[in-house]
Short mmCIF file of C-alpha atoms in Angstrom, two decimals:
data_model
loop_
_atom_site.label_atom_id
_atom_site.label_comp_id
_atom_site.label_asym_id
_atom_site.label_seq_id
_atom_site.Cartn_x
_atom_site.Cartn_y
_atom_site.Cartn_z
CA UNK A 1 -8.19 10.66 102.63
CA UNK A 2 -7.12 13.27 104.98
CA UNK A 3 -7.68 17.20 105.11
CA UNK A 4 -7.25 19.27 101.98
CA UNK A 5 -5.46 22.38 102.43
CA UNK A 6 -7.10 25.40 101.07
CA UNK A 7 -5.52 25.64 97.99
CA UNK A 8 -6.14 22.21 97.08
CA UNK A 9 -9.79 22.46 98.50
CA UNK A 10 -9.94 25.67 96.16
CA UNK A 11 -8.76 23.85 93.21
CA UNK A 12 -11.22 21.08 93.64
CA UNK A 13 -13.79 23.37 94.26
CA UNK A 14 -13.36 25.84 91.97
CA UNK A 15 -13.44 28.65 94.58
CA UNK A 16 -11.30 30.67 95.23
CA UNK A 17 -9.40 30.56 98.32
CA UNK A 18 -10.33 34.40 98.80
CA UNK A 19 -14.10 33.19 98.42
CA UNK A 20 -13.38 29.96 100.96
CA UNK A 21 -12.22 32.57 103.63
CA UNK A 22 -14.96 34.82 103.09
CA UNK A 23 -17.71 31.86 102.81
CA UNK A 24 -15.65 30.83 106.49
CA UNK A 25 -16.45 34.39 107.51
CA UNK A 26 -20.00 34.27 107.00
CA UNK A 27 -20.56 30.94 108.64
CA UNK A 28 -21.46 29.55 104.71
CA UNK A 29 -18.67 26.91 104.41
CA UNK A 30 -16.67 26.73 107.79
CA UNK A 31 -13.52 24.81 107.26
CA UNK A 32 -13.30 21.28 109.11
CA UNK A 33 -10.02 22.53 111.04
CA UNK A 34 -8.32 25.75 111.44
CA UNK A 35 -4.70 25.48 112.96
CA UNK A 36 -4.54 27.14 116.70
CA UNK A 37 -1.28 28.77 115.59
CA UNK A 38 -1.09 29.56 111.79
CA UNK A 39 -5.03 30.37 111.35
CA UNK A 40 -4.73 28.01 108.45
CA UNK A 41 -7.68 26.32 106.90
CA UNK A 42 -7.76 22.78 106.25
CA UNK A 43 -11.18 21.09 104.47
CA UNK A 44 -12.57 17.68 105.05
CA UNK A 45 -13.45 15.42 101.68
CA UNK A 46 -17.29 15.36 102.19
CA UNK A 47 -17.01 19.26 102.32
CA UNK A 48 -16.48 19.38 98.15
CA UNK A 49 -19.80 18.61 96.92
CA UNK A 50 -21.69 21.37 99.29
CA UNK A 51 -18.58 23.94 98.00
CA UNK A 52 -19.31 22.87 94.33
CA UNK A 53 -22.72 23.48 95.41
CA UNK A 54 -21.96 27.12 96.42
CA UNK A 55 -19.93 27.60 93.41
CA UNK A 56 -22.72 27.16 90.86
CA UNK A 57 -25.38 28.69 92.89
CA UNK A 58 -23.15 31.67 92.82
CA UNK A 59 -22.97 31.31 88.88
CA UNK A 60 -26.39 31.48 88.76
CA UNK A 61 -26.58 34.69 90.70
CA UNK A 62 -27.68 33.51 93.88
CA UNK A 63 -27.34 35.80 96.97
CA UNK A 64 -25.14 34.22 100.21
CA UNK A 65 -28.04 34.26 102.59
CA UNK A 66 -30.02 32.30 99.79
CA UNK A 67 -27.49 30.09 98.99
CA UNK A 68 -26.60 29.02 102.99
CA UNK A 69 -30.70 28.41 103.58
CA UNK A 70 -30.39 26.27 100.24
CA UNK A 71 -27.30 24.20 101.74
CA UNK A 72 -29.43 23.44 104.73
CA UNK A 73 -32.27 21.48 102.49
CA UNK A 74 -32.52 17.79 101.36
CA UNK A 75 -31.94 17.81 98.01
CA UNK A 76 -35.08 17.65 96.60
CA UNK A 77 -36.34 20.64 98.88
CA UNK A 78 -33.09 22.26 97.52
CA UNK A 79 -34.19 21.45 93.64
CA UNK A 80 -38.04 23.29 94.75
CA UNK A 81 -36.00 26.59 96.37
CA UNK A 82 -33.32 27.08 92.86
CA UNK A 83 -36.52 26.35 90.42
CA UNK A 84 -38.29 29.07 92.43
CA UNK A 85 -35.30 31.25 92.14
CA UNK A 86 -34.83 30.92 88.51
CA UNK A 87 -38.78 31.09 87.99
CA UNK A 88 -38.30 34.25 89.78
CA UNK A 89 -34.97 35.52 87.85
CA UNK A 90 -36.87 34.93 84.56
CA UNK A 91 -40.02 37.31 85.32
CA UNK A 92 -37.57 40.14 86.47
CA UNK A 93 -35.70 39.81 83.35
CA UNK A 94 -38.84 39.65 81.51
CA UNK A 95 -39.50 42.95 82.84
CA UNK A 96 -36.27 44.79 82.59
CA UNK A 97 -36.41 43.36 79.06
CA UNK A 98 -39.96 44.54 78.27
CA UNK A 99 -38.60 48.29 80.34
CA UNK A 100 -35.46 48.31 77.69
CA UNK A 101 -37.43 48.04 74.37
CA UNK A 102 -40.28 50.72 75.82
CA UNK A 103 -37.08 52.75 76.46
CA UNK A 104 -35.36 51.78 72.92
CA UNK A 105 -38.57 53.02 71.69
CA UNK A 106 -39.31 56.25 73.83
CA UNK A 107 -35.57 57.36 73.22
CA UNK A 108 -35.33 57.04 69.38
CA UNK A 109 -38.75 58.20 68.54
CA UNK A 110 -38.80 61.35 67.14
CA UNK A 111 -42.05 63.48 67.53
CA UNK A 112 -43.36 63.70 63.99
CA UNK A 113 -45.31 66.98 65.27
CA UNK A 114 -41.72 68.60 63.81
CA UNK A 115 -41.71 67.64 60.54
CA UNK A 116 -44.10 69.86 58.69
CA UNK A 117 -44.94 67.17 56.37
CA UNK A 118 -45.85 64.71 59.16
CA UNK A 119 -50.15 63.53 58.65
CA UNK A 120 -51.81 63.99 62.06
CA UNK A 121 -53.25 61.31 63.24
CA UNK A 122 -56.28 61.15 66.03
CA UNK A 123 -57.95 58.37 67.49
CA UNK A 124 -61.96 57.75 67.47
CA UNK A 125 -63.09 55.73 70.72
CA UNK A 126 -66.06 53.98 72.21
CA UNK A 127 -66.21 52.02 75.72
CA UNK A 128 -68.74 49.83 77.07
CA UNK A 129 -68.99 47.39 80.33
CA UNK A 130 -72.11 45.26 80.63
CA UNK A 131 -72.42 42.95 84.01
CA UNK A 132 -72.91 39.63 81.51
CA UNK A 133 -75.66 36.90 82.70
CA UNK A 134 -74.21 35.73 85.71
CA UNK A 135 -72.45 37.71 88.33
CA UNK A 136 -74.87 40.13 90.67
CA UNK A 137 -72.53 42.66 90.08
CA UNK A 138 -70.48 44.62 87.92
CA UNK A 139 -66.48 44.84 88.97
CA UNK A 140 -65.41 46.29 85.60
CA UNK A 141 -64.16 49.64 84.53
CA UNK A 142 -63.85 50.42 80.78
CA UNK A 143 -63.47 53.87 79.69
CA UNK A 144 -62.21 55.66 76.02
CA UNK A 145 -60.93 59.57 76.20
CA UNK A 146 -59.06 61.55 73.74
CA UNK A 147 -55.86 60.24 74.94
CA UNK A 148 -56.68 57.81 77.07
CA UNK A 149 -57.87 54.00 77.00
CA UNK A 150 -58.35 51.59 79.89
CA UNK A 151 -59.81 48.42 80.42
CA UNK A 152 -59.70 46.79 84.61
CA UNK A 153 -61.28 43.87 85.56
CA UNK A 154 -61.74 44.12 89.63
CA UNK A 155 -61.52 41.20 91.74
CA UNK A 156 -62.59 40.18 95.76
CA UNK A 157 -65.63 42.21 97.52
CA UNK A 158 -63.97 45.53 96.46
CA UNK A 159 -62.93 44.77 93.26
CA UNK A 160 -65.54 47.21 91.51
CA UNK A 161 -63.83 50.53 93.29
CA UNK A 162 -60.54 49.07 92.95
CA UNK A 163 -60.95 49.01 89.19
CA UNK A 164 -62.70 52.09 89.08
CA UNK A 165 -60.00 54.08 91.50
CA UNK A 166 -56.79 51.99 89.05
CA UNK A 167 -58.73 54.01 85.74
CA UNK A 168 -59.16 57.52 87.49
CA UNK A 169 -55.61 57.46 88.85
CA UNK A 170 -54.95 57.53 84.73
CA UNK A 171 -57.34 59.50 83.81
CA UNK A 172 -55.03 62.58 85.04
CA UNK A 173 -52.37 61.70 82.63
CA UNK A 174 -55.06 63.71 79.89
CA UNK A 175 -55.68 66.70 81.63
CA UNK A 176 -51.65 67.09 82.75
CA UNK A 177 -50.96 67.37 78.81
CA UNK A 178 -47.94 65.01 79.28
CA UNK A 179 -45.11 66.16 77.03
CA UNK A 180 -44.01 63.18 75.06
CA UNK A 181 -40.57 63.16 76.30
CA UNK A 182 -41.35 62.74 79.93
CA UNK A 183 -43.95 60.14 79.34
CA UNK A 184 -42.24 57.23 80.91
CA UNK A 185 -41.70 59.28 83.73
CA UNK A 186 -45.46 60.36 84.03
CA UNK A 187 -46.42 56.87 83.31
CA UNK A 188 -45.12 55.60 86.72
CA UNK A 189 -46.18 58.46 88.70
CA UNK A 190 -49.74 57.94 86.99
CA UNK A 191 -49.50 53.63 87.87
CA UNK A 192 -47.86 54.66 91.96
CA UNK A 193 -50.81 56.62 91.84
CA UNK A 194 -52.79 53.91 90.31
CA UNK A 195 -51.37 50.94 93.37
CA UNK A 196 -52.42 53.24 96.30
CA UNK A 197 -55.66 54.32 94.64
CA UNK A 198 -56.56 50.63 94.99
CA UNK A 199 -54.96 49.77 98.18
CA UNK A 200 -57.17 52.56 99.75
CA UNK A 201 -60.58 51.38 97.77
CA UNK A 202 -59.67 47.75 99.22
CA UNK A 203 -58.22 48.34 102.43
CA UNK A 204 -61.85 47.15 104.36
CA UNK A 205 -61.43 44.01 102.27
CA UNK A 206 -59.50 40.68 102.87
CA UNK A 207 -58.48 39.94 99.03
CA UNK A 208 -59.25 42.98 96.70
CA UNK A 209 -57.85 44.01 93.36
CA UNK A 210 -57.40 44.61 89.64
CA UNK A 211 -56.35 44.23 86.39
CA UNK A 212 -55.21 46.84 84.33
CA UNK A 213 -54.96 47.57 80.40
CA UNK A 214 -54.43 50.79 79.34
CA UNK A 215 -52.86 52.68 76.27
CA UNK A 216 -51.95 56.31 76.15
CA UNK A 217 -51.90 58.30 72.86
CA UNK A 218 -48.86 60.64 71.93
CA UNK A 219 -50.12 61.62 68.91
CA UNK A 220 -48.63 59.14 66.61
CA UNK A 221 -47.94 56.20 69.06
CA UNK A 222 -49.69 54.47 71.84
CA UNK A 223 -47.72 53.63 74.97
CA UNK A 224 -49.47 50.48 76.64
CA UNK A 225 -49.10 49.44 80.21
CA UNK A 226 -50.45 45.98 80.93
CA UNK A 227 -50.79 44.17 84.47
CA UNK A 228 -53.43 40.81 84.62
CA UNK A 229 -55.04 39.25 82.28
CA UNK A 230 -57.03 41.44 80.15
CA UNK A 231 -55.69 42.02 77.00
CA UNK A 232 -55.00 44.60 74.25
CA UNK A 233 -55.41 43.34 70.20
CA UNK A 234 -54.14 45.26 67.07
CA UNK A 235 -56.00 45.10 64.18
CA UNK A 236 -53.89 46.04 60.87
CA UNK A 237 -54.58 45.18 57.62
CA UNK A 238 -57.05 42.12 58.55
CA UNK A 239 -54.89 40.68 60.83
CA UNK A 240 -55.73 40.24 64.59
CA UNK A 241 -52.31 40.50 66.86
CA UNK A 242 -52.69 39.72 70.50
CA UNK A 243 -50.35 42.24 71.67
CA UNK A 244 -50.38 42.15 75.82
CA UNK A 245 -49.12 38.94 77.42
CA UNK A 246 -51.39 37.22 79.97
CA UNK A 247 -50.25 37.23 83.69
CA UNK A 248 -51.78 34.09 85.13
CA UNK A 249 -50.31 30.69 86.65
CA UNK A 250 -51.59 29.00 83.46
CA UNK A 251 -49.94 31.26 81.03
CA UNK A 252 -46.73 30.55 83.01
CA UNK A 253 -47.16 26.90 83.06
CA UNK A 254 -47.97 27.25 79.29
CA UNK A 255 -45.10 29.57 78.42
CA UNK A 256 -42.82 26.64 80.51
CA UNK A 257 -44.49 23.87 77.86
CA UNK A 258 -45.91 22.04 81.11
CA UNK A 259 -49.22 22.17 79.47
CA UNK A 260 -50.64 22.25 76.06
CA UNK A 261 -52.75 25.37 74.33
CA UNK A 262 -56.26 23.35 74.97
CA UNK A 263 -55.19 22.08 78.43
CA UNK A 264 -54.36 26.28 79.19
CA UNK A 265 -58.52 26.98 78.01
CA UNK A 266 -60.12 24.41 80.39
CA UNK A 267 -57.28 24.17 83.39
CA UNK A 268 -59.68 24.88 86.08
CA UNK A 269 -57.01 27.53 87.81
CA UNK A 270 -56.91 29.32 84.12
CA UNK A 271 -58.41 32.70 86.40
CA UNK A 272 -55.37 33.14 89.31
CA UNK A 273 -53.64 36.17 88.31
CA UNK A 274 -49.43 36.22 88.63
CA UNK A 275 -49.69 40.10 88.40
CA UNK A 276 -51.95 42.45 89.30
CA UNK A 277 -52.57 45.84 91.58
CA UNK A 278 -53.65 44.64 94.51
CA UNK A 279 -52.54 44.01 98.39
CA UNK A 280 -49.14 41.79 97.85
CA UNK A 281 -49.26 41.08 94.57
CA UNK A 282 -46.99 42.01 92.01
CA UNK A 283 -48.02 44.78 90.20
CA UNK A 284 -45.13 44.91 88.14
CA UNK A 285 -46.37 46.09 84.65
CA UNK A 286 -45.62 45.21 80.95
CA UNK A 287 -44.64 48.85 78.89
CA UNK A 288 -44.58 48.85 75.32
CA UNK A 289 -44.44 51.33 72.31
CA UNK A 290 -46.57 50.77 69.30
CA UNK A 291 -46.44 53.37 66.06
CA UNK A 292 -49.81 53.61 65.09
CA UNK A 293 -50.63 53.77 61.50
CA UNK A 294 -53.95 55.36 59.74
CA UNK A 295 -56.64 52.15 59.65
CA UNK A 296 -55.57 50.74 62.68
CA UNK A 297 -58.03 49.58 65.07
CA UNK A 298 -56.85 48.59 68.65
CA UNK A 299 -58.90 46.56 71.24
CA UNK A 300 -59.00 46.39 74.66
CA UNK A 301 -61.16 43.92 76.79
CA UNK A 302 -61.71 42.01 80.14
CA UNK A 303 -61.62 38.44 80.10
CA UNK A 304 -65.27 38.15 79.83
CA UNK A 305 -64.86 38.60 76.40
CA UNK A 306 -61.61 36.99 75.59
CA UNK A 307 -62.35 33.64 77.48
CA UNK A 308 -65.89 32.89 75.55
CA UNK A 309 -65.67 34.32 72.29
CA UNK A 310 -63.19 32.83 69.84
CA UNK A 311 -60.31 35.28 68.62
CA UNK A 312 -61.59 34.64 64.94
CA UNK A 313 -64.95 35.85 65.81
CA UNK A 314 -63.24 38.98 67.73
CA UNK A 315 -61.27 39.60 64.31
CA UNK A 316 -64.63 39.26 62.63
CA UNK A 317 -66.32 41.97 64.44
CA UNK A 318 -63.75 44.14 64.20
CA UNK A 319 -63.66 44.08 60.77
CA UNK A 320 -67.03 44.50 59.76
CA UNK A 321 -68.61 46.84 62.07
CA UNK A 322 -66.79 50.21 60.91
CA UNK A 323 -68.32 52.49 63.86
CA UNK A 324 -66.30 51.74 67.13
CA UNK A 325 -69.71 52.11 68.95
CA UNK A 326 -71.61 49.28 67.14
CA UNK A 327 -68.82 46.99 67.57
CA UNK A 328 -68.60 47.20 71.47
CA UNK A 329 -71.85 46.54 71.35
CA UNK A 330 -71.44 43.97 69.89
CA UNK A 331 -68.52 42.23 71.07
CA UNK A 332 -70.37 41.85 74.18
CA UNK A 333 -73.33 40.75 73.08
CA UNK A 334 -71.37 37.77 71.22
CA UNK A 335 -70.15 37.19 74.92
CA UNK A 336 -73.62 37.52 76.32
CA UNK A 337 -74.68 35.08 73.68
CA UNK A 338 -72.24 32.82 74.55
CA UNK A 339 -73.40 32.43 78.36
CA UNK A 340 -72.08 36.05 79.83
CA UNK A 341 -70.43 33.89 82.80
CA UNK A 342 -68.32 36.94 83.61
CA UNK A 343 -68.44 40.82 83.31
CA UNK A 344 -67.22 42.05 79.98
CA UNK A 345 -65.60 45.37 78.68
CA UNK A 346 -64.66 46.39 75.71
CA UNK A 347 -62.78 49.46 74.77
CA UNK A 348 -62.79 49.59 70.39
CA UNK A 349 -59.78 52.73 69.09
CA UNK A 350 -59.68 53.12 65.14
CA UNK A 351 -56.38 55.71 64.29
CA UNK A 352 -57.64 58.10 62.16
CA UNK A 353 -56.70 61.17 59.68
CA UNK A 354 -57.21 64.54 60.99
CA UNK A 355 -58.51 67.37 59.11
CA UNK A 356 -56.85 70.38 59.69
#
């Protein structure tokens, strides 16, 4: 077969020839002949598959420069670079998509401190952080405040005043007296102030970081921002609700269904962190909105706990211990009890009536 002309090329392509001249342009799919005196482009045969190529990596969203390092691969090198694409498409969409309900929420919340027949509600706190049995040291930071809650678990040879500087840099959001309609604002001034406070705590070490877990009360909701692998529970009406999402390898690789629930507990690289604040990694953080209602109990912890002590026994505590004090306590005992491989915090929140 001879050359196609570039409508015919276009047609068998499905580009269009405006794309083929622009894709010629851009040194992405040079033609195999362009004549001296009309400028026309002619295409060879072999050229179709790499331009049906280009034509569904550019459904999928693909930038040009990714797309013309992709055409130089084998194919199964090509297959590794689109997965890692798409892997990476899926967590930014994850995150616009957790940013749009925060911001369903945050925009058609009304502030019941308006209605004259709204119930105030307060929160009653208690925070602990106990090294456990094993490590030397403790890289924790827990810490409960009238408005504030916050759980980090540090990690490297700085990771205790990395988690310690990601909890002050929040700790300002109570004293500013954040009006609730600017709170997603102050949010991510408080977490920018949050990622430098822990870049300057680590900048002496080689791999230094930390999770982060907090919730901020509004007076009648609780905004959470989430980045690792601790987690944040609700507890409502008996019920124990996970309600942060893991950021670590093996939660992806579960979340995929490349690995079953028990494989996820004992994978030995169930610890590496996807997200996080730390030196080059992403620190991209999970917002969400929850309405609290009187009775509810919320629970922040570190790993420590969550990885040795069974979510039924969590539930447990949290259900019988009424004073948010005595059930810190213990919560990590049951993790002490249960080895204490790693350190363990606990923050325990119970949403309360105010008497006024």
């Amino acid at each position: 077969m001879g050359l196609l002309t570039i409508g015919t090329f276009a047609k068998a392509s499905r580009l269009s020839p405006k794309a083929l001249r622009l894709y010629d342009e851009l040194g992405l799919l040079p033609p195999a002949r362009v004549d001296p005196v009309t400028g026309y482009r002619h295409y060879a045969p072999e050229q179709l598959e790499q331009a049906r190529l280009v034509c569904w990596l550019r459904h999928l969203g693909m930038p040009l420069a990714r797309i013309q390092h992709v055409c130089t691969l084998d194919a199964a090198t090509a297959a590794q670079e689109v997965r890692a694409y798409w892997e990476q498409v899926e967590a930014e969409t994850a995150a616009r998509r957790d940013l749009a309900s925060f911001l369903v929420g945050h925009l058609s919340w009304k502030d019941p401190t308006m209605s004259s027949t709204a119930t105030p509600l307060g929160i009653r706190y208690a925070a602990r952080s106990d090294a456990g049995l094993v490590r030397e040291s403790n890289r924790d930071t827990a810490y409960a405040g009238s408005r504030l809650l916050a759980v980090a678990d540090g990690y490297g040879s700085a990771g205790a005043p990395a988690s310690a500087a990601a909890v002050d840099a929040l700790k300002r959001l109570e004293a500013d007296g954040v009006p609730t309609g600017d709170l997603l604002n102050h949010l991510a001034d408080a977490l920018e102030g949050a990622r430098r406070a822990v870049a300057g705590a680590a900048e002496v070490a080689d791999e230094a970081g930390t999770t982060l877990t907090a919730m901020f009360w509004t007076g009648s909701q609780l905004a959470l921002v989430h980045i690792g692998d601790s987690r944040g529970y609700l507890l409502r009406d008996g019920e124990l609700f996970q309600i942060t999402h893991d950021h670590t390898l093996v939660q992806s690789m579960l979340d995929e269904g490349r690995i079953t629930p028990e494989e996820a507990a004992s994978h030995p690289q169930r610890s590496l962190l996807a997200r996080a604040l730390g030196r080059g990694a992403d620190s991209t953080p999970d917002l969400l909105l929850h309405d609290a209602r009187r009775e509810d109990r919320y629970l922040l912890c570190s790993d420590g706990l969550s990885t040795v002590v069974p979510g039924e026994e969590i539930r447990r505590v949290l259900c019988d211990i009424g004073e948010p004090e005595r059930a810190v306590r213990e919560l990590i005992a049951l993790a002490n009890g249960s080895g204490g491989p790693d350190n363990v915090s606990c923050v325990v929140a119970d949403v309360v009536e105010l008497r006024v």
